[in-house]
């Protein structure tokens, strides 16, 4: 690798860092990426996306060729090349719910020891409020030389499954800064992005989200603490919406109301909005569950009793139980029955199974003596690595193969391809035609008309 300077360094090439780095390359910047996992660096250097994310491989290939994205395994090397350093390392959860910030601290110390010029350290990792203060403390304690080094907070709001879209079409850019210099550096970096935002009618995803068309509206400049809090508040609010609608779904089930229509009826109020009102198995993934727990913990640390969020988490924990109740009510005894599980990623568009409800459901089915046959279009390798090897799960090449001999088909992830399953093939494959739809994906009337015993969440 050459030793050319870069316009930005991206530290951590995970689900946030890699799309961010490639997005910056796509809008014209020269970017150096670095990761502490040598196998990840080797894959990326070889032009191979290390995880499934639509559009990511194409972008990697393009900027492998353009030369605007370079990768190194040396943090010091990456730091030395750029003035703006995006910190995108993971902040996993500790047993007490708090975020483990050791990777952030390590990066801050290395930056301090490597200073070869002025730097702006931009925290993009999801970190508790006042982490930026801590980073500032580390930088001043361990710094080497007299260069100007500042900290900014620039949270990322991308969703897995359309990360590339979200990086290139952000609905907002939050800049927590402490100086005109920091604001100018970041605004200049993001300007090409703002300049090429789609107009109404040009991007279906932006149109669906009702994103404002005023480009200047999308940048919000705050102090460091506000930017940090925005990130946790955003994810916790989304989680609250989901837990809220799931409780309403439970109420629908006992009253005969239909949660789909309730969600539409409330979501058309622009103050509420239609998104994140999908009832079912609740929220998984590497962000919402962890961030809700971290926010509860942050509140506790500051002696604020956020009981509302504790309940949001507790409601979510119970969603797998609700599914199991439905399975038991359909099958009574699970021992020696066969369950087909369609979808194991925590949501469609990703092979990520972190905190996926499928892990809990499959573990319980196996513990109760059922045989489990799984199909997912991309996430089976990740699922196989995450689920205990015994008792074994059978991995299948299609939904119909998974359905073979099954007494119930459990739909756990709403992949598009499950919307158009051939009823006759399913019915012919299954021992008993029972569908338990954890994501309210299928039409109940159509499933029943095809002879299936069909159960979903909050729908008659
Ligand atoms: C979430 C946020 O949506 C992003 O804005 C944020 O940037 C990201 O966390 C992060 O902090 O990095 P993500 O984890 O990719 O993004 O997934 P979501 O699309 O939020 O879905 C989370 C879970 O909620 C999934 O299990 C999904 O199935 C569930 N969900 C979503 C519902 O149960 N109902 C809904 O209506 C929507």
PDB file of N, CA and C in Angstrom, residues 425-458:
ATOM      1  N   UNK A 425     -47.527 -26.144  -2.995  1.00  0.00           N
ATOM      2  CA  UNK A 425     -46.262 -26.856  -2.734  1.00  0.00           C
ATOM      3  C   UNK A 425     -46.034 -26.995  -1.225  1.00  0.00           C
ATOM      4  N   UNK A 426     -46.378 -25.937  -0.497  1.00  0.00           N
ATOM      5  CA  UNK A 426     -46.202 -25.998   0.963  1.00  0.00           C
ATOM      6  C   UNK A 426     -47.104 -27.075   1.560  1.00  0.00           C
ATOM      7  N   UNK A 427     -48.373 -27.007   1.148  1.00  0.00           N
ATOM      8  CA  UNK A 427     -49.356 -27.941   1.710  1.00  0.00           C
ATOM      9  C   UNK A 427     -48.947 -29.383   1.409  1.00  0.00           C
ATOM     10  N   UNK A 428     -48.486 -29.599   0.173  1.00  0.00           N
ATOM     11  CA  UNK A 428     -48.087 -30.959  -0.218  1.00  0.00           C
ATOM     12  C   UNK A 428     -46.879 -31.423   0.596  1.00  0.00           C
ATOM     13  N   UNK A 429     -45.989 -30.481   0.948  1.00  0.00           N
ATOM     14  CA  UNK A 429     -44.758 -30.861   1.658  1.00  0.00           C
ATOM     15  C   UNK A 429     -45.008 -31.111   3.137  1.00  0.00           C
ATOM     16  N   UNK A 430     -45.934 -30.366   3.728  1.00  0.00           N
ATOM     17  CA  UNK A 430     -46.088 -30.414   5.191  1.00  0.00           C
ATOM     18  C   UNK A 430     -46.901 -31.626   5.644  1.00  0.00           C
ATOM     19  N   UNK A 431     -46.610 -32.060   6.884  1.00  0.00           N
ATOM     20  CA  UNK A 431     -47.417 -33.147   7.463  1.00  0.00           C
ATOM     21  C   UNK A 431     -48.790 -32.599   7.839  1.00  0.00           C
ATOM     22  N   UNK A 432     -48.820 -31.381   8.372  1.00  0.00           N
ATOM     23  CA  UNK A 432     -50.066 -30.717   8.763  1.00  0.00           C
ATOM     24  C   UNK A 432     -49.962 -29.251   8.318  1.00  0.00           C
ATOM     25  N   UNK A 433     -51.003 -28.702   7.709  1.00  0.00           N
ATOM     26  CA  UNK A 433     -50.883 -27.324   7.189  1.00  0.00           C
ATOM     27  C   UNK A 433     -51.125 -26.249   8.258  1.00  0.00           C
ATOM     28  N   UNK A 434     -50.075 -25.974   9.033  1.00  0.00           N
ATOM     29  CA  UNK A 434     -50.181 -24.953  10.091  1.00  0.00           C
ATOM     30  C   UNK A 434     -49.119 -23.887   9.834  1.00  0.00           C
ATOM     31  N   UNK A 435     -49.529 -22.618   9.793  1.00  0.00           N
ATOM     32  CA  UNK A 435     -48.549 -21.522   9.626  1.00  0.00           C
ATOM     33  C   UNK A 435     -48.659 -20.584  10.824  1.00  0.00           C
ATOM     34  N   UNK A 436     -47.508 -20.296  11.430  1.00  0.00           N
ATOM     35  CA  UNK A 436     -47.471 -19.295  12.496  1.00  0.00           C
ATOM     36  C   UNK A 436     -46.582 -18.164  11.979  1.00  0.00           C
ATOM     37  N   UNK A 437     -47.225 -17.050  11.679  1.00  0.00           N
ATOM     38  CA  UNK A 437     -46.557 -15.947  10.981  1.00  0.00           C
ATOM     39  C   UNK A 437     -46.143 -14.896  12.009  1.00  0.00           C
ATOM     40  N   UNK A 438     -44.873 -14.913  12.371  1.00  0.00           N
ATOM     41  CA  UNK A 438     -44.376 -14.013  13.409  1.00  0.00           C
ATOM     42  C   UNK A 438     -44.208 -12.581  12.946  1.00  0.00           C
ATOM     43  N   UNK A 439     -44.368 -12.318  11.653  1.00  0.00           N
ATOM     44  CA  UNK A 439     -44.150 -10.959  11.137  1.00  0.00           C
ATOM     45  C   UNK A 439     -45.376 -10.419  10.400  1.00  0.00           C
ATOM     46  N   UNK A 440     -46.535 -11.082  10.558  1.00  0.00           N
ATOM     47  CA  UNK A 440     -47.767 -10.626   9.896  1.00  0.00           C
ATOM     48  C   UNK A 440     -47.538 -10.355   8.416  1.00  0.00           C
ATOM     49  N   UNK A 441     -46.827 -11.296   7.789  1.00  0.00           N
ATOM     50  CA  UNK A 441     -46.421 -11.088   6.397  1.00  0.00           C
ATOM     51  C   UNK A 441     -47.501 -11.535   5.415  1.00  0.00           C
ATOM     52  N   UNK A 442     -48.171 -12.642   5.745  1.00  0.00           N
ATOM     53  CA  UNK A 442     -49.104 -13.235   4.788  1.00  0.00           C
ATOM     54  C   UNK A 442     -50.526 -12.759   5.043  1.00  0.00           C
ATOM     55  N   UNK A 443     -51.369 -12.947   4.042  1.00  0.00           N
ATOM     56  CA  UNK A 443     -52.770 -12.537   4.152  1.00  0.00           C
ATOM     57  C   UNK A 443     -53.545 -13.667   4.851  1.00  0.00           C
ATOM     58  N   UNK A 444     -54.116 -13.389   6.028  1.00  0.00           N
ATOM     59  CA  UNK A 444     -54.795 -14.468   6.774  1.00  0.00           C
ATOM     60  C   UNK A 444     -55.905 -15.124   5.958  1.00  0.00           C
ATOM     61  N   UNK A 445     -56.688 -14.305   5.258  1.00  0.00           N
ATOM     62  CA  UNK A 445     -57.826 -14.876   4.507  1.00  0.00           C
ATOM     63  C   UNK A 445     -57.312 -15.799   3.416  1.00  0.00           C
ATOM     64  N   UNK A 446     -56.242 -15.378   2.714  1.00  0.00           N
ATOM     65  CA  UNK A 446     -55.698 -16.202   1.625  1.00  0.00           C
ATOM     66  C   UNK A 446     -55.161 -17.516   2.193  1.00  0.00           C
ATOM     67  N   UNK A 447     -54.424 -17.442   3.311  1.00  0.00           N
ATOM     68  CA  UNK A 447     -53.844 -18.658   3.894  1.00  0.00           C
ATOM     69  C   UNK A 447     -54.958 -19.622   4.316  1.00  0.00           C
ATOM     70  N   UNK A 448     -56.002 -19.077   4.930  1.00  0.00           N
ATOM     71  CA  UNK A 448     -57.092 -19.957   5.400  1.00  0.00           C
ATOM     72  C   UNK A 448     -57.862 -20.540   4.217  1.00  0.00           C
ATOM     73  N   UNK A 449     -58.050 -19.707   3.175  1.00  0.00           N
ATOM     74  CA  UNK A 449     -58.762 -20.199   1.985  1.00  0.00           C
ATOM     75  C   UNK A 449     -57.988 -21.348   1.338  1.00  0.00           C
ATOM     76  N   UNK A 450     -56.670 -21.357   1.535  1.00  0.00           N
ATOM     77  CA  UNK A 450     -55.844 -22.429   0.971  1.00  0.00           C
ATOM     78  C   UNK A 450     -55.772 -23.632   1.907  1.00  0.00           C
ATOM     79  N   UNK A 451     -56.528 -23.598   2.982  1.00  0.00           N
ATOM     80  CA  UNK A 451     -56.612 -24.772   3.851  1.00  0.00           C
ATOM     81  C   UNK A 451     -55.618 -24.784   4.999  1.00  0.00           C
ATOM     82  N   UNK A 452     -54.950 -23.667   5.248  1.00  0.00           N
ATOM     83  CA  UNK A 452     -53.974 -23.631   6.350  1.00  0.00           C
ATOM     84  C   UNK A 452     -54.652 -23.170   7.636  1.00  0.00           C
ATOM     85  N   UNK A 453     -54.212 -23.734   8.737  1.00  0.00           N
ATOM     86  CA  UNK A 453     -54.510 -23.175  10.051  1.00  0.00           C
ATOM     87  C   UNK A 453     -53.499 -22.057  10.215  1.00  0.00           C
ATOM     88  N   UNK A 454     -53.968 -20.833  10.271  1.00  0.00           N
ATOM     89  CA  UNK A 454     -53.033 -19.703  10.181  1.00  0.00           C
ATOM     90  C   UNK A 454     -53.127 -18.834  11.426  1.00  0.00           C
ATOM     91  N   UNK A 455     -51.970 -18.555  12.040  1.00  0.00           N
ATOM     92  CA  UNK A 455     -51.920 -17.708  13.248  1.00  0.00           C
ATOM     93  C   UNK A 455     -50.935 -16.575  12.997  1.00  0.00           C
ATOM     94  N   UNK A 456     -51.315 -15.372  13.414  1.00  0.00           N
ATOM     95  CA  UNK A 456     -50.358 -14.261  13.324  1.00  0.00           C
ATOM     96  C   UNK A 456     -50.505 -13.423  14.589  1.00  0.00           C
ATOM     97  N   UNK A 457     -50.048 -12.188  14.580  1.00  0.00           N
ATOM     98  CA  UNK A 457     -50.053 -11.382  15.812  1.00  0.00           C
ATOM     99  C   UNK A 457     -51.041 -10.226  15.699  1.00  0.00           C
ATOM    100  N   UNK A 458     -52.101 -10.285  16.500  1.00  0.00           N
ATOM    101  CA  UNK A 458     -53.017  -9.145  16.591  1.00  0.00           C
ATOM    102  C   UNK A 458     -53.962  -9.017  15.414  1.00  0.00           C
TER     103      UNK A 458
END
